[in-house]
Each structure stands twice: as structure tokens, then as C-alpha cells.
């Protein structure tokens, strides 16, 4: 990017909030649930009543360590929570419990595959904290409503170093992280519901310069695509400022999707002195080696590893391996299909094609309810030529997926097994011939391509179960005899 | 009914000379007769009688708990489900607790009867009970004098026979100092010994629930019942509580240290010094080893204490914001003014001052100079104190440097008020168990307490020795 004869480059760092999918909140037993009636998931602890105390949910520690290990971070053995003091109506205690000085994970990072090759996105830290409630501002009213259901929901904040230079890299990293936290069963990572939230720190500096420009924090983006758009808009804004000789002010800005531009937040909010200090209500937390090792040994193969293994071990195309490994449940299901000794490549075609297609169209169908063995038998039935593939997909797949019915039995019941009995086939062929005398004449006059027409007719009459190879030779034989 | 201790009351009941209902009614009439003391904020008259009847039934059936017949008052910072909790503050007027504090529940489970809520300094911040929004509690020995604080109501309730025992809280001396001023037993256990769940926090790393009793045995029994790990308080100790019951007679003698700096402290009144020295000589005569030691950190105790407790308090009290419960100003037009006005109207001057102080010491520019330095000082003080306690069983000091002072006397000079905590904050900074042994100045008739501080979790030794010293 050239500005007034000088090459500039953007520098981008991210703060990603991952809302954990634990059963209960981080410091009390209140359930974590999205979409419950307002203020129904609030005990005296969530309401910050006098005398209540926080107690750390061990499941949160486990998930934090899991993510840290997957991202090759250094795991802290001793840590505490700090209080971040600020007043806001949806922050019940008047402070947020977070980890300012002793984050659970430090360092680490991940390689992402960009168009121009591998890029290492390094992490500063991952820390645990609690979410706030929600303020609901009612248009035209002189009051706001507070819903504290979300208050105390566990969050992991993943902080990257300022190491990315394009919004495309940011998108790749976010997609990577989103797949990983779902894969590890840490979070639903749904940006629209707010279980994955991303703030971006953006600045620009002359290429080669060590010194970073003034950074702007952008908030309020509810999809990966919007994060990209917001970053692009902000880079453009900063470049224009520099071009016109102005300076970029370090501030927090909100992304306005409709205008596709960022706008400044009130500066007052940026001037907060949070007065961090260790929370004296919580004892120091120690993570024993055995706790960490237990998590390590239960760690599943990570998505990239599995993807690569599918390619190497089963010869599956990269594109399909990637789709299958988008979710761990899919990858697991796919591998259990392979136990039935079917061709992995054929299985991957089926999985990525008709199987996923059917699931996408029928939201009530869940992968975990489908019997992989039945599905494998169906594929086998098709590849061995016992059922026409189109017939298998159209007539058998839905019922096999919904009810787990044995495909062979189902095909027999429905009369869909390929018919190779010559007398039966002859009946259909002769019927087709006698019903289309002009086509027979045409064929005889040299339009041999009409064999396909008769083939189609026989298939219609047989509902697709006529053995194609046998049928075509019978058709030609019978036509010659006319 | 002249009986005062738990054992005496339970003996009366056992012998059929009284029952719980009579005991409760006796206390209710005492409370009524001495309303001018302003010890109680609220009395649960009917409820206490009902409960007494239930427990009388249990006694007849032979399945009553260890505290059957015991009538308890609790300080207005402890939660008791569906009952008022105001922390002596306007900001919580009308608030009722949704749950019961662990310590209170443990007493109830042993059939104690909670008779009412006791007056105290606002959010336990004060040494004279004068910062309460309900006005001061008066010392029963001399109504022109303060009962001490912050648990002044709790001390007077036991002193004046308004209940059998009471609960207070001690952050920097708030049980021991009023116990000293009212000539009753006041025990602050080791930090973490009793769960803080349900104790409205003042300074979390200092706060302890403590007891006011008419005997060391009563304190031992209450401690035994209330102590233990609580899954709702992650700072509560996992070490198992002892059997605290005191031995009848003991020939054991102790090694006791007194601090030279304390005895020579400029704020120490001659009357207190006399009583203290007399006690020291009696202890010595009884065969104990009493030695003077140097403790040059004494001047740092109060600054360290006030920096750390106000820092924690400034954050702990942020939840009183007028949003979810408590006082909400009806003058506010926006959220910021809602906070400012509700808190300005709701909190009294002492609390506001401490919030300001704490906010200051935690602010970015002063954090290292005050808060971090005070943390280091606390560590030094603790190490030095524990070193002393390696060699000695107890550190002995006067509980407070003066006799109970007159109402209003120290309100003009705040520093003088804070100086009153000089001997009690050491145990608080170190998290050590500490006991007020009731004594008095024979000439003036005014109470003068003597404080002994012991090793972590050695409350039994403390009570055993205290009992021994008190009878000399």
C-alpha cells in the first residue's frame, strides 16, 4: 500500500472472546444457557448479593488448558484472578473477574495456510474471565432493561500478537480458531449468538519500520466476514488520514455495517482506570501436573492432523478431507463408516455429496442419530451393482438415514434390486418397442442413437431397477428382430 | 435469671428449672427494658418464641442439638434468609437476605435460636459503633461511653444479658476491641477457620466471623460448631476443626511475649498500662514465662492495615450501586448519576472516606507506591510475627490503648480513632487467632481488655490459656 510515495503495511492483532459451553457458570452453579427467559439463571452469586463469594468451576480450567495445549501455549501452574473495577449496570459486582497478571496460557500460536504460503500467528496469552450481563436499550423509552443470565458465563480471551497484515489472514485465523474450539468441545463458537466475539487492533506503519503506528481497537462485528470488512474499512480510513497529513488517534471505534465504516466511541469510556488487583475472595489456583497430563492424554487428534491423515491414509482429496474434518462429529462418523470395508474415496464422495446434502436439507436429522453401518451397507449395495446409484440416493438413503433400516432388506421390500431376469427384462423391452413404432423405424433407418431412448423407457417402466448392461444388449437384439 | 453461660442455661433446662421459651422470654424482656442501649436493630420476637417451643419439644424427645437453649444475636453484616441485612447502612435499608450465612446455619442446625440483628458500625468500618445509620449503641457499663466497634451491638448484647452469645465480625479488631470495652470474651479465630459465605465483605483477606461470650468455654463450643471447610468459600481452610473443649484443670504453663513498643506506645493510657502490667505480673507469678521482646514493625501496622483494607473495601462495596437492590436515588437521570447519587445518599461519611482512600491506593499512578508496598509490608509483618510465635506461645498486649471513651470524643480527630486499632491489627494482618480476655480497672470500674494472639489454628491453646489467665 503506497501513501505519498512511501510503502505502508497494516499491523493487526486480535482479542477473541470464546464463550465456553460448560454446564454452569464460572463462579457458581447457575446454568449456562442461551435464550432463557431474562433473569431466570441468576442465584445470589450472579446477582452479587452481599456476602456471596465466587468459587471456580474446575470444568473451565480444564477447557482453558485444553485450548492452551492445542495452541502449544505454556500453561501456568499457579494463577489467580484479578478484579477489573468499573461501574456498568450489567456488571453486578462493580468489577469483572479476569486474569490480568497471571493468564492461564502464555505464548504459543498456530500456522495458517494463506494463498502465499504458511503464516505463523503467534499468541500473546489466553486468559479466563467472566462475561457480563446484557443491557437492553428500548427504543423511545427512558429506561434500559438488564438481563443478568449471561453474567458469569465463562470466557476465554485469546489475545494474538500484532502479527497479521491482511484481513484475509485474520479470517483464516478466526476460521481456524472457530473450528478448533468446536472440535475440542470448548465452545459453540457462534458469532451471531455472541459465543465467539472478536475485537481487532489495527494500525499501519511504513514497511520495514520497527515502530508500530497508533492502534485503533474496533468492536461490534458479528461475523468473520464483518470482521474482514471492518478491518478493510479501518485500514482505508487510517491510510487516508496519513495521506492527508493527519495522525491516527489511539481509540476504540465501533463498526457500522450499514455504512461500512468505523466510528469513534465516546472517549470517556477509554479513559477508565480499572484498578486491577488480585481478587481476595478466591484462593490461588494450582494446576497439578496430573491435571494437565490427564487433559493432554485425552486430547483428540487435532483437525489438521486428521485432515492430513485422511489424505495420506485413505487417499481422499484435500477438498473433501477438509469438509469432512470441519467438525469432529463428522470426522468420527466418517471413520466409523470405513470400518465396514468400503472404498474410502467412494465413501467420501457419498459423505460430502448426498449424505451432507440430506442433512443440510433436513435440520431435524442429527449425525449422531445415524447408523454408520447401515449407510456403509447402502454404499456397498450401490458399488456392487445391486442397486442403481441414483435409485439408492433417491429411494433408499432418506430412510436409511432416518430409521437406520437395513438397505438390502429395504431395497428388496421396495422391489428396487437390480432386475437381471431375462424374461422380466424382455417384457419391458418389448413393451417399449411396441409402444413406439416410429422410433423403431427410425432406428432401423440408421438412427442408432435411439437405443438410449428405449433404455430410458425401460428404466421408467422398471423404476430404475433394470440391469443397464443386460438391458442395452436386449434392446439392440430385439430391435434387429423387428 | 442470673445465669449467663451456655452451660449454666443448659443446666437449668436440664434440671427442669427453665425451658427455651422461658429463656427467650427472659431475653426479650431484658431487650425491652434496655432499649436505650440501641443494641438491636431488629428483634424477631414471635419467631424466636415459636422456635423455642419447637426446641423445647425436641428436648423432651431427646433429640435436641448442642445449642438447645442458646439464644444468639447476630451482627448486621451476616445473612439470615428472609431477614433484614443492612450492614448498619442506609444503602441497604429494606434489604432482606435470600440465603443464610454458613456459620449462622451451622448454629441453627444445632438448635440455636436467633433472636435478632445487632447494631454495628456501617459496613463494619469504625471503632466506636458511631458510624451506624441507626445511631450508636451505648456501653452498658456507662451510657455516656462507646461500646467499641465495629461489633458494638454484639458486645453490648452479651454484656447487658440481652442474649446468651452473639456473633460479630473482626477485620482489624472489631470483635476484640468492643469485647475489651464491654468486659466480655471476644474471639477472632484464625483467618479461614470459619467460612465467610454470607458475611457482607469489608476487606475479604481480613474478615473473620468471631464470637462474644460470657466464658472461654462458650467461645470454644461455638468455634467447634462454626468452623470447617465450606465449598462456598474457596478461602476457607481445609484443615479439620479441632475438638476445642477446654480441659478442666491444667498444670501447663506458657511462654508469653509482650512487645516493648506496645508498652511504651505514646497512645497507651496510664490506666490501661496499669491493668496490663498487673495482669502480666499475675501471669508471671503463676509460673508462666513472660518476656519483653522488640517488634520494630509496630509503626507500620496501621498504615499497612488501612491501605489494604480500604483497597479491598473500595472494590467490595462497588456492588452497592442502586441497580439491583438497596437504595436507589430517585434524582438520577442517567446511569452515571444513578451511581453517584445513590451511593452518595446511601453511604455515610466514614464509608465514603474509606472507598475514596481505597480507590486512590489502587489507582494506576499510586498502585505500586501504596498497594504493592503494603502487600510487601504485610508479608514482612507476618513473617516477623510468626518468628516470634515460634519461640513463644502467645503475644500479649492490651486489646486497646485506652478505656472505653466517651461518645463523640474521638470523632474530631480521625487519626486518634484509627490509633485505637494499633494492637488489634497485627493479628488481622497475619491472619492469626486472637482473644480478648475480659478485665477491668478496679478503680474506675471501666473494662480493660487484655489480648493474646496465638499460632495459626491453635484457638484451643488460646482459649485454654485465656481461661487460666482470667482466673488469676
Short mmCIF file of C-alpha atoms in Angstrom, two decimals, chain B residues 35-267:
data_model
loop_
_atom_site.label_atom_id
_atom_site.label_comp_id
_atom_site.label_asym_id
_atom_site.label_seq_id
_atom_site.Cartn_x
_atom_site.Cartn_y
_atom_site.Cartn_z
CA UNK B 35 -33.89 -0.42 74.57
CA UNK B 36 -31.93 2.76 75.25
CA UNK B 37 -28.70 0.81 74.63
CA UNK B 38 -29.69 0.61 70.96
CA UNK B 39 -28.00 -2.77 70.66
CA UNK B 40 -30.60 -4.40 68.43
CA UNK B 41 -31.66 -3.17 65.01
CA UNK B 42 -34.41 -5.74 64.80
CA UNK B 43 -35.77 -8.32 67.25
CA UNK B 44 -37.53 -11.46 66.00
CA UNK B 45 -39.88 -11.68 68.94
CA UNK B 46 -42.63 -14.06 67.80
CA UNK B 47 -40.38 -16.09 65.62
CA UNK B 48 -37.92 -16.69 68.49
CA UNK B 49 -40.72 -17.82 70.80
CA UNK B 50 -42.09 -20.18 68.15
CA UNK B 51 -38.68 -21.65 67.60
CA UNK B 52 -38.15 -22.01 71.36
CA UNK B 53 -41.34 -24.07 71.57
CA UNK B 54 -40.11 -26.35 68.79
CA UNK B 55 -36.80 -26.85 70.52
CA UNK B 56 -38.47 -27.50 73.87
CA UNK B 57 -40.30 -30.30 72.10
CA UNK B 58 -37.04 -31.63 70.73
CA UNK B 59 -35.53 -31.53 74.22
CA UNK B 60 -38.45 -33.56 75.54
CA UNK B 61 -37.98 -36.02 72.73
CA UNK B 62 -34.28 -36.21 73.47
CA UNK B 63 -33.04 -35.15 70.06
CA UNK B 64 -32.05 -31.53 70.61
CA UNK B 65 -28.80 -30.10 69.24
CA UNK B 66 -25.74 -28.90 71.10
CA UNK B 67 -27.03 -25.32 71.26
CA UNK B 68 -30.54 -26.03 72.52
CA UNK B 69 -31.47 -23.20 74.85
CA UNK B 70 -28.84 -20.87 73.47
CA UNK B 71 -30.14 -17.52 72.28
CA UNK B 72 -27.97 -15.78 69.71
CA UNK B 73 -27.83 -12.25 68.33
CA UNK B 74 -26.09 -11.68 65.03
CA UNK B 75 -24.27 -8.65 63.71
CA UNK B 76 -26.00 -6.80 60.91
CA UNK B 77 -23.45 -7.94 58.34
CA UNK B 78 -24.40 -11.63 58.48
CA UNK B 79 -27.02 -13.07 56.15
CA UNK B 80 -30.06 -14.80 57.60
CA UNK B 81 -32.56 -15.89 54.99
CA UNK B 82 -35.68 -13.72 54.69
CA UNK B 83 -34.39 -11.40 57.42
CA UNK B 84 -33.05 -7.88 57.19
CA UNK B 85 -29.46 -7.26 56.31
CA UNK B 86 -28.42 -3.64 56.23
CA UNK B 87 -24.77 -3.53 57.39
CA UNK B 88 -25.75 -0.53 59.51
CA UNK B 89 -26.05 1.41 56.27
CA UNK B 90 -28.67 3.48 54.56
CA UNK B 91 -27.73 1.92 51.25
CA UNK B 92 -29.25 -1.42 52.27
CA UNK B 93 -32.31 -0.15 54.08
CA UNK B 94 -35.18 -2.54 53.49
CA UNK B 95 -32.95 -5.30 52.08
CA UNK B 96 -33.70 -8.89 53.03
CA UNK B 97 -31.22 -11.68 52.52
CA UNK B 98 -32.05 -14.51 50.12
CA UNK B 99 -29.92 -17.03 51.95
CA UNK B 100 -28.29 -17.83 55.30
CA UNK B 101 -24.59 -17.49 56.07
CA UNK B 102 -22.83 -20.84 56.54
CA UNK B 103 -21.77 -20.01 60.10
CA UNK B 104 -25.27 -18.92 61.10
CA UNK B 105 -26.77 -22.01 59.51
CA UNK B 106 -24.42 -24.22 61.50
CA UNK B 107 -25.64 -22.62 64.72
CA UNK B 108 -29.27 -23.04 63.70
CA UNK B 109 -28.62 -26.68 62.81
CA UNK B 110 -27.55 -27.17 66.44
CA UNK B 111 -30.82 -25.58 67.60
CA UNK B 112 -29.56 -22.13 68.46
CA UNK B 113 -32.33 -19.51 68.45
CA UNK B 114 -31.58 -16.34 66.51
CA UNK B 115 -33.24 -13.52 68.43
CA UNK B 116 -32.31 -10.52 66.34
CA UNK B 117 -29.93 -8.37 64.35
CA UNK B 118 -27.32 -6.33 66.18
CA UNK B 119 -26.19 -2.79 65.58
CA UNK B 120 -22.72 -2.10 64.23
CA UNK B 121 -20.60 0.48 62.50
CA UNK B 122 -21.59 0.97 58.88
CA UNK B 123 -20.12 -1.92 56.87
CA UNK B 124 -18.03 -2.73 59.96
CA UNK B 125 -15.98 0.41 59.43
CA UNK B 126 -15.45 2.09 62.76
CA UNK B 127 -14.19 1.54 66.28
CA UNK B 128 -16.99 3.07 68.32
CA UNK B 129 -20.27 1.98 66.74
CA UNK B 130 -20.90 5.63 65.95
CA UNK B 131 -20.94 5.26 62.15
CA UNK B 132 -24.13 3.17 62.16
CA UNK B 133 -27.06 4.72 60.33
CA UNK B 134 -29.18 3.67 63.35
CA UNK B 135 -27.09 5.72 65.75
CA UNK B 136 -24.57 4.48 68.30
CA UNK B 137 -25.01 1.56 70.67
CA UNK B 138 -24.30 2.61 74.25
CA UNK B 139 -21.92 0.89 76.62
CA UNK B 140 -23.99 -0.73 79.38
CA UNK B 141 -21.36 0.00 81.99
CA UNK B 142 -21.56 3.74 81.34
CA UNK B 143 -24.13 5.02 78.89
CA UNK B 144 -22.03 8.03 78.02
CA UNK B 145 -19.30 5.80 76.70
CA UNK B 146 -18.97 3.91 73.45
CA UNK B 147 -19.07 0.11 73.37
CA UNK B 148 -16.26 -0.01 70.82
CA UNK B 149 -16.73 -1.22 67.31
CA UNK B 150 -17.43 -2.20 64.82
CA UNK B 151 -19.34 -5.05 66.52
CA UNK B 152 -20.55 -2.76 69.31
CA UNK B 153 -24.11 -4.05 69.35
CA UNK B 154 -22.88 -7.64 69.61
CA UNK B 155 -20.62 -6.80 72.54
CA UNK B 156 -23.31 -4.90 74.45
CA UNK B 157 -25.91 -7.61 73.82
CA UNK B 158 -23.78 -10.11 75.73
CA UNK B 159 -22.56 -7.54 78.27
CA UNK B 160 -26.12 -6.49 79.15
CA UNK B 161 -27.57 -10.00 79.09
CA UNK B 162 -29.75 -9.47 76.02
CA UNK B 163 -28.79 -12.87 74.60
CA UNK B 164 -26.56 -15.78 75.57
CA UNK B 165 -23.89 -15.28 72.96
CA UNK B 166 -23.51 -13.18 69.84
CA UNK B 167 -21.70 -13.16 66.54
CA UNK B 168 -19.59 -10.30 65.35
CA UNK B 169 -17.00 -9.87 62.66
CA UNK B 170 -13.41 -8.85 63.06
CA UNK B 171 -11.42 -7.23 60.26
CA UNK B 172 -8.94 -5.22 62.33
CA UNK B 173 -10.17 -5.73 65.87
CA UNK B 174 -13.92 -5.36 65.52
CA UNK B 175 -14.63 -8.26 67.87
CA UNK B 176 -11.74 -7.95 70.31
CA UNK B 177 -11.84 -4.20 70.88
CA UNK B 178 -15.59 -3.99 71.70
CA UNK B 179 -15.25 -7.15 73.81
CA UNK B 180 -12.48 -5.34 75.69
CA UNK B 181 -14.64 -2.23 76.09
CA UNK B 182 -17.58 -4.30 77.38
CA UNK B 183 -15.72 -6.82 79.51
CA UNK B 184 -16.80 -9.96 77.68
CA UNK B 185 -14.90 -12.69 75.89
CA UNK B 186 -14.18 -11.88 72.26
CA UNK B 187 -12.57 -14.41 69.94
CA UNK B 188 -11.28 -13.76 66.44
CA UNK B 189 -10.31 -17.17 65.05
CA UNK B 190 -7.59 -17.83 62.50
CA UNK B 191 -8.45 -16.33 59.10
CA UNK B 192 -10.22 -19.01 57.01
CA UNK B 193 -11.22 -21.10 60.05
CA UNK B 194 -14.89 -20.11 59.72
CA UNK B 195 -16.50 -19.73 56.29
CA UNK B 196 -17.09 -16.15 55.20
CA UNK B 197 -20.00 -17.17 52.97
CA UNK B 198 -22.85 -14.89 53.95
CA UNK B 199 -20.66 -12.28 55.62
CA UNK B 200 -21.02 -9.00 53.74
CA UNK B 201 -17.41 -8.25 52.90
CA UNK B 202 -15.50 -5.29 54.18
CA UNK B 203 -11.94 -6.47 53.46
CA UNK B 204 -12.01 -10.03 52.20
CA UNK B 205 -8.46 -11.05 53.12
CA UNK B 206 -9.01 -9.88 56.71
CA UNK B 207 -12.66 -10.54 57.54
CA UNK B 208 -13.35 -13.17 60.20
CA UNK B 209 -16.53 -14.13 61.98
CA UNK B 210 -15.94 -14.02 65.72
CA UNK B 211 -17.85 -14.58 68.93
CA UNK B 212 -18.87 -12.66 72.05
CA UNK B 213 -19.42 -14.89 75.09
CA UNK B 214 -19.51 -14.93 78.85
CA UNK B 215 -16.87 -17.64 79.07
CA UNK B 216 -13.96 -19.15 77.22
CA UNK B 217 -15.84 -22.47 77.13
CA UNK B 218 -18.73 -20.88 75.25
CA UNK B 219 -16.31 -19.48 72.68
CA UNK B 220 -14.78 -22.94 72.29
CA UNK B 221 -18.16 -24.57 71.71
CA UNK B 222 -19.28 -22.00 69.14
CA UNK B 223 -15.99 -22.26 67.32
CA UNK B 224 -16.24 -26.02 67.19
CA UNK B 225 -19.67 -25.77 65.62
CA UNK B 226 -18.96 -22.98 63.15
CA UNK B 227 -15.52 -23.89 61.87
CA UNK B 228 -14.67 -26.11 58.93
CA UNK B 229 -14.23 -26.07 55.20
CA UNK B 230 -17.08 -24.68 53.11
CA UNK B 231 -17.36 -25.38 49.40
CA UNK B 232 -18.99 -21.98 49.00
CA UNK B 233 -15.89 -20.18 50.30
CA UNK B 234 -12.73 -21.19 48.44
CA UNK B 235 -10.62 -19.37 51.01
CA UNK B 236 -11.97 -21.44 53.90
CA UNK B 237 -9.38 -23.76 55.41
CA UNK B 238 -9.47 -27.44 54.54
CA UNK B 239 -7.76 -28.41 57.80
CA UNK B 240 -10.19 -30.28 60.03
CA UNK B 241 -11.51 -28.39 63.07
CA UNK B 242 -10.21 -29.50 66.45
CA UNK B 243 -12.21 -30.59 69.43
CA UNK B 244 -11.97 -27.24 71.15
CA UNK B 245 -13.39 -28.28 74.52
CA UNK B 246 -11.25 -26.95 77.30
CA UNK B 247 -9.65 -29.17 79.89
CA UNK B 248 -10.97 -28.67 83.40
CA UNK B 249 -7.68 -28.10 85.14
CA UNK B 250 -4.27 -27.81 83.70
CA UNK B 251 -0.82 -27.52 85.11
CA UNK B 252 0.51 -26.35 81.79
CA UNK B 253 2.45 -23.09 81.81
CA UNK B 254 3.12 -20.86 78.85
CA UNK B 255 5.80 -18.73 77.29
CA UNK B 256 4.37 -15.30 76.67
CA UNK B 257 5.94 -12.34 74.88
CA UNK B 258 4.93 -8.72 75.24
CA UNK B 259 6.07 -6.03 72.82
CA UNK B 260 8.30 -3.30 74.25
CA UNK B 261 6.99 -0.90 71.60
CA UNK B 262 3.43 -1.56 72.72
CA UNK B 263 4.08 -0.94 76.37
CA UNK B 264 5.89 2.28 75.55
CA UNK B 265 3.38 3.42 72.99
CA UNK B 266 2.57 7.10 73.29
CA UNK B 267 -1.14 6.45 72.87
#
